[in-house]
mmCIF file with all atom_site columns, C-alpha atoms in Angstrom:
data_model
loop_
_atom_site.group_PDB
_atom_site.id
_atom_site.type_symbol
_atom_site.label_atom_id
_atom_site.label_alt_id
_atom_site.label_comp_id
_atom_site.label_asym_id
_atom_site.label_entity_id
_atom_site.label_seq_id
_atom_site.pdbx_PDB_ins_code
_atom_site.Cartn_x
_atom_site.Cartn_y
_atom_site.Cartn_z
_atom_site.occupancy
_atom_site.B_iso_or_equiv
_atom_site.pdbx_formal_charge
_atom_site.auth_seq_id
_atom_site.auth_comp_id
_atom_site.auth_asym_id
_atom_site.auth_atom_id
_atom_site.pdbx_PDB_model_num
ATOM 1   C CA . UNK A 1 1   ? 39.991 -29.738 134.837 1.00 0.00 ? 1   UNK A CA 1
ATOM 2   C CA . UNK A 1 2   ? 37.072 -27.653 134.218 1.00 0.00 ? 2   UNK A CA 1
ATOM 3   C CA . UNK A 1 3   ? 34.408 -28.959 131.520 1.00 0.00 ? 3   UNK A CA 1
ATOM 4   C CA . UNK A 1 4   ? 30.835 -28.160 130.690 1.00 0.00 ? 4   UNK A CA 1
ATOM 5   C CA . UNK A 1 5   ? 28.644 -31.075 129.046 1.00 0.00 ? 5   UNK A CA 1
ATOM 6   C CA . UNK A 1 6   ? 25.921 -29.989 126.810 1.00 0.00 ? 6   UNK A CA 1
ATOM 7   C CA . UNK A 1 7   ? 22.473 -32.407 126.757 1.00 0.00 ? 7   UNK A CA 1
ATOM 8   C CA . UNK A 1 8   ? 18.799 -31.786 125.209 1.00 0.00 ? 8   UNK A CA 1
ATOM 9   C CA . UNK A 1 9   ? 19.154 -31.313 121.947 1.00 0.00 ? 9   UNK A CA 1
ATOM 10  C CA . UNK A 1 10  ? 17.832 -33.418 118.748 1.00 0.00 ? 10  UNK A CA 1
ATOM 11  C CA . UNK A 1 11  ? 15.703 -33.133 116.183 1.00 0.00 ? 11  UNK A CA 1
ATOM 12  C CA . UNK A 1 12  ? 12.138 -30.788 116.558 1.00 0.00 ? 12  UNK A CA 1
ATOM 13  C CA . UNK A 1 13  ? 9.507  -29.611 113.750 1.00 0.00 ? 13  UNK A CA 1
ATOM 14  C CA . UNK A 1 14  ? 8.933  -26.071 113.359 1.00 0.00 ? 14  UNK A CA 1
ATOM 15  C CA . UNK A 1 15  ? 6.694  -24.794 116.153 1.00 0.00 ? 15  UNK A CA 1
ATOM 16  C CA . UNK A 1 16  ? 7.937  -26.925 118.537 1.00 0.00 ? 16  UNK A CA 1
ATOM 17  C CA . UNK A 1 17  ? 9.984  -26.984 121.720 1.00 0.00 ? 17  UNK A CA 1
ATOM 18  C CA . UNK A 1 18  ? 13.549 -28.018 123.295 1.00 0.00 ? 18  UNK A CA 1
ATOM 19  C CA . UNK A 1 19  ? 15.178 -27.036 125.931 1.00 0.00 ? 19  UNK A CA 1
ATOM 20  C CA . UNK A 1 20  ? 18.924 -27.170 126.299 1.00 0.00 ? 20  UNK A CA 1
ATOM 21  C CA . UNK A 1 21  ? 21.276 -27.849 129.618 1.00 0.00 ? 21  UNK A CA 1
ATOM 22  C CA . UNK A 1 22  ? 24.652 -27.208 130.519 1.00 0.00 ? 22  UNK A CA 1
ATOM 23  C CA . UNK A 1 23  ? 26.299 -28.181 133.488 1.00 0.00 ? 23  UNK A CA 1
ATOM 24  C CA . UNK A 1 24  ? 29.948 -26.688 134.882 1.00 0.00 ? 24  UNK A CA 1
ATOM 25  C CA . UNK A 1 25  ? 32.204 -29.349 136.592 1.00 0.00 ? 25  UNK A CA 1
ATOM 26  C CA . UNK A 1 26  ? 35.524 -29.386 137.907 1.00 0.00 ? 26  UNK A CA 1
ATOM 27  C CA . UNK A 1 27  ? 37.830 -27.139 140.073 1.00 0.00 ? 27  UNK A CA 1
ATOM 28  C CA . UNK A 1 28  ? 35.467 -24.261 139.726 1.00 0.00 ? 28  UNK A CA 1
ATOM 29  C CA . UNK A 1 29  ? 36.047 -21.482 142.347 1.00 0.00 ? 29  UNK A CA 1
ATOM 30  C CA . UNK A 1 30  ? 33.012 -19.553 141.173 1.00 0.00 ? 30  UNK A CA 1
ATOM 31  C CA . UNK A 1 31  ? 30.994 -18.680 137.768 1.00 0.00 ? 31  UNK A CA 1
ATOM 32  C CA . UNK A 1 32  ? 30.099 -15.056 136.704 1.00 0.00 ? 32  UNK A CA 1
ATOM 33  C CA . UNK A 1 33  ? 28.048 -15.020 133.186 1.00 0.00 ? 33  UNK A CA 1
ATOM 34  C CA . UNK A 1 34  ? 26.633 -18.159 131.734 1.00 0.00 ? 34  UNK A CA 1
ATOM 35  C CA . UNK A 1 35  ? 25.627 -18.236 128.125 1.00 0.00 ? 35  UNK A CA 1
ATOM 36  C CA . UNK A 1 36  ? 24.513 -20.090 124.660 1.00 0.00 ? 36  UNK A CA 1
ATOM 37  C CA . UNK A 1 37  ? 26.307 -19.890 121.402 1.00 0.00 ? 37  UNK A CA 1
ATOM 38  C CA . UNK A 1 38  ? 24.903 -20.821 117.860 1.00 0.00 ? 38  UNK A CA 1
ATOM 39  C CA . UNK A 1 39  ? 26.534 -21.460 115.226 1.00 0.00 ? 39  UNK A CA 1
ATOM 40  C CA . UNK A 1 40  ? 24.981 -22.533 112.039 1.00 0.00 ? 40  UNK A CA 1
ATOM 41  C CA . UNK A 1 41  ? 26.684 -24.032 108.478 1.00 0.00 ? 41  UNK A CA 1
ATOM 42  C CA . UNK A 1 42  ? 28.480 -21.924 106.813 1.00 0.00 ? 42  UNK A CA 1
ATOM 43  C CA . UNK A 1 43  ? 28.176 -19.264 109.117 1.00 0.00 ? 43  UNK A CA 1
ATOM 44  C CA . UNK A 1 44  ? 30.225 -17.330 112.864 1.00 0.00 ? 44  UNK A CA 1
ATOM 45  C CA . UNK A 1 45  ? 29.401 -18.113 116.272 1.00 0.00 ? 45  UNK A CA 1
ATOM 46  C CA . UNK A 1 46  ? 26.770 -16.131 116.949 1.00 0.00 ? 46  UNK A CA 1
ATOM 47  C CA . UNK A 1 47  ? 25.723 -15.419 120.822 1.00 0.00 ? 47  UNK A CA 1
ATOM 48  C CA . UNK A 1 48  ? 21.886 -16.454 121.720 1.00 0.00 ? 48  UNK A CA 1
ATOM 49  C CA . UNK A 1 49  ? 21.420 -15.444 125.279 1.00 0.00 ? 49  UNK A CA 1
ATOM 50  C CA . UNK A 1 50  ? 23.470 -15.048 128.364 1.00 0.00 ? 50  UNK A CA 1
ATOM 51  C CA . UNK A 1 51  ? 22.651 -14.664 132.391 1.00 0.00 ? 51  UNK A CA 1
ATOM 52  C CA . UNK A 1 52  ? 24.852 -12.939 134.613 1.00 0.00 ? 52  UNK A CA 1
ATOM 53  C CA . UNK A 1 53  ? 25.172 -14.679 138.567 1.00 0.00 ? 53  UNK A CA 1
ATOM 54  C CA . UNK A 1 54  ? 23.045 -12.093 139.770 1.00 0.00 ? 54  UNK A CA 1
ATOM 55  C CA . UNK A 1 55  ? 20.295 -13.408 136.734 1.00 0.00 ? 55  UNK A CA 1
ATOM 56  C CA . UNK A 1 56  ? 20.108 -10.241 134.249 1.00 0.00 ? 56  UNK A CA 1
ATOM 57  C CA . UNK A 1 57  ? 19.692 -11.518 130.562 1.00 0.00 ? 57  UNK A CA 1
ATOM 58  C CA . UNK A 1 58  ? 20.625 -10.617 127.295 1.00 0.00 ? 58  UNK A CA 1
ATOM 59  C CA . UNK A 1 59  ? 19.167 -11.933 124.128 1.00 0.00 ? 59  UNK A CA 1
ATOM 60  C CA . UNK A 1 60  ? 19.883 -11.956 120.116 1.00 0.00 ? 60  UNK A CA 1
ATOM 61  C CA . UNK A 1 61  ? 17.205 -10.431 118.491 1.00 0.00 ? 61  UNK A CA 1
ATOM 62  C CA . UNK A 1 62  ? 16.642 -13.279 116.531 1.00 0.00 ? 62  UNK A CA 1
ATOM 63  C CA . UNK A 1 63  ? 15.372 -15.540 119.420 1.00 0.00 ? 63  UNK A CA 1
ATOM 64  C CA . UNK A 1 64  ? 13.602 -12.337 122.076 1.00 0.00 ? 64  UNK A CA 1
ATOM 65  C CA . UNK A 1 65  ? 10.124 -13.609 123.172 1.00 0.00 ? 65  UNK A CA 1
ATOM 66  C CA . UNK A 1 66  ? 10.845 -17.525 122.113 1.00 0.00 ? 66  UNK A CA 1
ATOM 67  C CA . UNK A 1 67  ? 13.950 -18.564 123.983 1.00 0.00 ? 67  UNK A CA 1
ATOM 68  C CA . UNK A 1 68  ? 14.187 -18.138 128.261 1.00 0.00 ? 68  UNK A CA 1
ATOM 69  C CA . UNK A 1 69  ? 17.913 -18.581 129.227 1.00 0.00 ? 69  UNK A CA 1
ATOM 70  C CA . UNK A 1 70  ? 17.989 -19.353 132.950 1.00 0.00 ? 70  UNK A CA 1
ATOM 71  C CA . UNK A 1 71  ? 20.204 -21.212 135.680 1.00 0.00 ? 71  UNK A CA 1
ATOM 72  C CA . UNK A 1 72  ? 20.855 -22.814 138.956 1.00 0.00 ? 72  UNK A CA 1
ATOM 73  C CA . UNK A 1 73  ? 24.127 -21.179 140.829 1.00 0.00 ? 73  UNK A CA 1
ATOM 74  C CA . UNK A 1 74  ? 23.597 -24.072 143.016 1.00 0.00 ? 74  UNK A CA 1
ATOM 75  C CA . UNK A 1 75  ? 24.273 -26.651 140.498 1.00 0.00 ? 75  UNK A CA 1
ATOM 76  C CA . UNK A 1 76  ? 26.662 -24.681 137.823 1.00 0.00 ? 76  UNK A CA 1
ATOM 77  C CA . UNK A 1 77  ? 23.653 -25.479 135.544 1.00 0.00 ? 77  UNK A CA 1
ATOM 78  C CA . UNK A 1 78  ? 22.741 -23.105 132.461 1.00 0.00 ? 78  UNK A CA 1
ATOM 79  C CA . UNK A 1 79  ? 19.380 -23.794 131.030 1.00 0.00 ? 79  UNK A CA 1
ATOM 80  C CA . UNK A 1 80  ? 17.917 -22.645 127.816 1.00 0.00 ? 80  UNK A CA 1
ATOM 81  C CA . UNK A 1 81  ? 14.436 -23.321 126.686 1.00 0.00 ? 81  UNK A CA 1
ATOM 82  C CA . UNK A 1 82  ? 13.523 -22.688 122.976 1.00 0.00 ? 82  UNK A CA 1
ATOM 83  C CA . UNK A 1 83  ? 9.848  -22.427 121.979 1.00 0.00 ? 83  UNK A CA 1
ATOM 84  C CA . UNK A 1 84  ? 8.145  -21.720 118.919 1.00 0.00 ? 84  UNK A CA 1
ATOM 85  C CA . UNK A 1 85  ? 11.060 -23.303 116.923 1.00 0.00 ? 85  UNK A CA 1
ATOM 86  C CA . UNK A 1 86  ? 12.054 -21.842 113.101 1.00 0.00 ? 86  UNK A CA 1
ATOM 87  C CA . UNK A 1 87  ? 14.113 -23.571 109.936 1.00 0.00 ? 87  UNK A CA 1
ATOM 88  C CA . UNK A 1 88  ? 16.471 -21.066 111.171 1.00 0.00 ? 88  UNK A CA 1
ATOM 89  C CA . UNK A 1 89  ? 17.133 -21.868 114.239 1.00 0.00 ? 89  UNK A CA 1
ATOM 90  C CA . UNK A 1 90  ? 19.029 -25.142 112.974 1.00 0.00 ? 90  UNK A CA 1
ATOM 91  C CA . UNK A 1 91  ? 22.756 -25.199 114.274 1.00 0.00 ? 91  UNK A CA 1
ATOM 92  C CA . UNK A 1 92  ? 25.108 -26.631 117.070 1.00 0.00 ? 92  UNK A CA 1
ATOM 93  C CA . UNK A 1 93  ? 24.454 -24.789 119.866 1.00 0.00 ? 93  UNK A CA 1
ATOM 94  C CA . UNK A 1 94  ? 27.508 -24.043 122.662 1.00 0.00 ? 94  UNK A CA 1
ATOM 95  C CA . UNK A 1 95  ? 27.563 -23.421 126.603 1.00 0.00 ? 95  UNK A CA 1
ATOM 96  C CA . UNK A 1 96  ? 30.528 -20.897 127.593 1.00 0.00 ? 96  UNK A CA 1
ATOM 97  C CA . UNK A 1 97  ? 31.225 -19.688 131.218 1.00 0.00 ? 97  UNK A CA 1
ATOM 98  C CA . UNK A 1 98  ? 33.094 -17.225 132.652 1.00 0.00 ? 98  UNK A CA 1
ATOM 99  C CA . UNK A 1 99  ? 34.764 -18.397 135.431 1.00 0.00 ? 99  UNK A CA 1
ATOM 100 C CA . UNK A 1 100 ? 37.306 -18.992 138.030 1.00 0.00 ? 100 UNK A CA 1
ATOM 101 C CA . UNK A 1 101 ? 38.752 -21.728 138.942 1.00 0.00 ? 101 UNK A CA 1
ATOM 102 C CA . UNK A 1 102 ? 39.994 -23.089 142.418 1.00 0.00 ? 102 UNK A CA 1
ATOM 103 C CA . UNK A 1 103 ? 43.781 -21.641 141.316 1.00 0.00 ? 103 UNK A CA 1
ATOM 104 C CA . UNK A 1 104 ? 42.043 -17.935 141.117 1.00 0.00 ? 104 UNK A CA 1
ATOM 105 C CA . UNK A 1 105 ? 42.682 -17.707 137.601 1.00 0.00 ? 105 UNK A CA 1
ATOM 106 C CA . UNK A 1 106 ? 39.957 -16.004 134.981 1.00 0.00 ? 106 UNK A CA 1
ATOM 107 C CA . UNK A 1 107 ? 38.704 -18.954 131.932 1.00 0.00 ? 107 UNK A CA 1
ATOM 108 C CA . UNK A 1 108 ? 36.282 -18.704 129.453 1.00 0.00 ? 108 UNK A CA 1
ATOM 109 C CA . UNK A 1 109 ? 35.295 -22.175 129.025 1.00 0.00 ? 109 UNK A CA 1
ATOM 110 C CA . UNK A 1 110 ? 32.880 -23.930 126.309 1.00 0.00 ? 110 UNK A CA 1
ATOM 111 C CA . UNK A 1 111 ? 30.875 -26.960 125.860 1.00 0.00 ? 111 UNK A CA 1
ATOM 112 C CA . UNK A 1 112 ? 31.384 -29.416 122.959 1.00 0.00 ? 112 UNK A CA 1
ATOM 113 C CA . UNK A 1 113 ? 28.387 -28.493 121.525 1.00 0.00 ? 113 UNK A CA 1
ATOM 114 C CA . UNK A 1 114 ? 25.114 -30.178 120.990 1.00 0.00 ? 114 UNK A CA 1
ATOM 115 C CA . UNK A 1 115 ? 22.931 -30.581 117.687 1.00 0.00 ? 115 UNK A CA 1
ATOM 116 C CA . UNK A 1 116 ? 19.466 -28.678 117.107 1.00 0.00 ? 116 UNK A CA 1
ATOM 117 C CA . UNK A 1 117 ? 17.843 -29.143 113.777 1.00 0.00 ? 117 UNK A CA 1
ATOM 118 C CA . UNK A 1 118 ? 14.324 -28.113 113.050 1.00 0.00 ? 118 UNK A CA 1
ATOM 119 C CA . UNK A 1 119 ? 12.786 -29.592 110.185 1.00 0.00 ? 119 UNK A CA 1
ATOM 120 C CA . UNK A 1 120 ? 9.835  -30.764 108.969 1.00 0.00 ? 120 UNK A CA 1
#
């Protein structure tokens, strides 16, 4: 009953910019951490960034000082904006929460998934 919907990703040269958004629906009691998942061809799910409720961040190495994960409690919304795009950086990207639902029970819940590629 719960579901988050990825949107904002596509196709970006190197350099460039996206920016990703998730949004929690559903019988959602409350959300603790929020977060983006990677994973590339060939290749684990790798964690890219995650926000806790109270908005303290944690970031792979690979993306510190060109990705900004940030979110609306209001709206159940996860944002993460991606600048100075790489090659490397090409994969489907995932939105997890941490939640509860409205039957106080603890989920870890993911998106579908949505597509980056950066190419030239």
């Amino acid at each position: 009953q719960v579901q988050l919907v990825e949107s904002g990703g596509g196709l970006v040269q190197p350099g460039g910019s996206l920016g990703l958004s998730c949004a929690a629906s559903g019988s959602i009691f409350s959300i603790d951490t929020m977060g983006w998942y990677r994973q590339a061809p060939g290749k684990e799910r790798e964690l890219v960034a995650s926000i806790t409720r109270g908005g303290s961040t944690n970031y792979a190495d690979s993306v510190k000082g060109r990705f900004t994960i940030s979110r609306d409690n209001a709206k159940n919304t996860v944002y993460l904006q991606m600048n100075s795009l790489k090659p490397e950086d090409t994969a489907v990207y995932y939105c997890n929460a941490d939640l509860l639902a409205v039957d106080y029970r603890a989920y870890r819940s993911w998106g579908r998934g949505t597509q980056v590629t950066v190419s030239s």
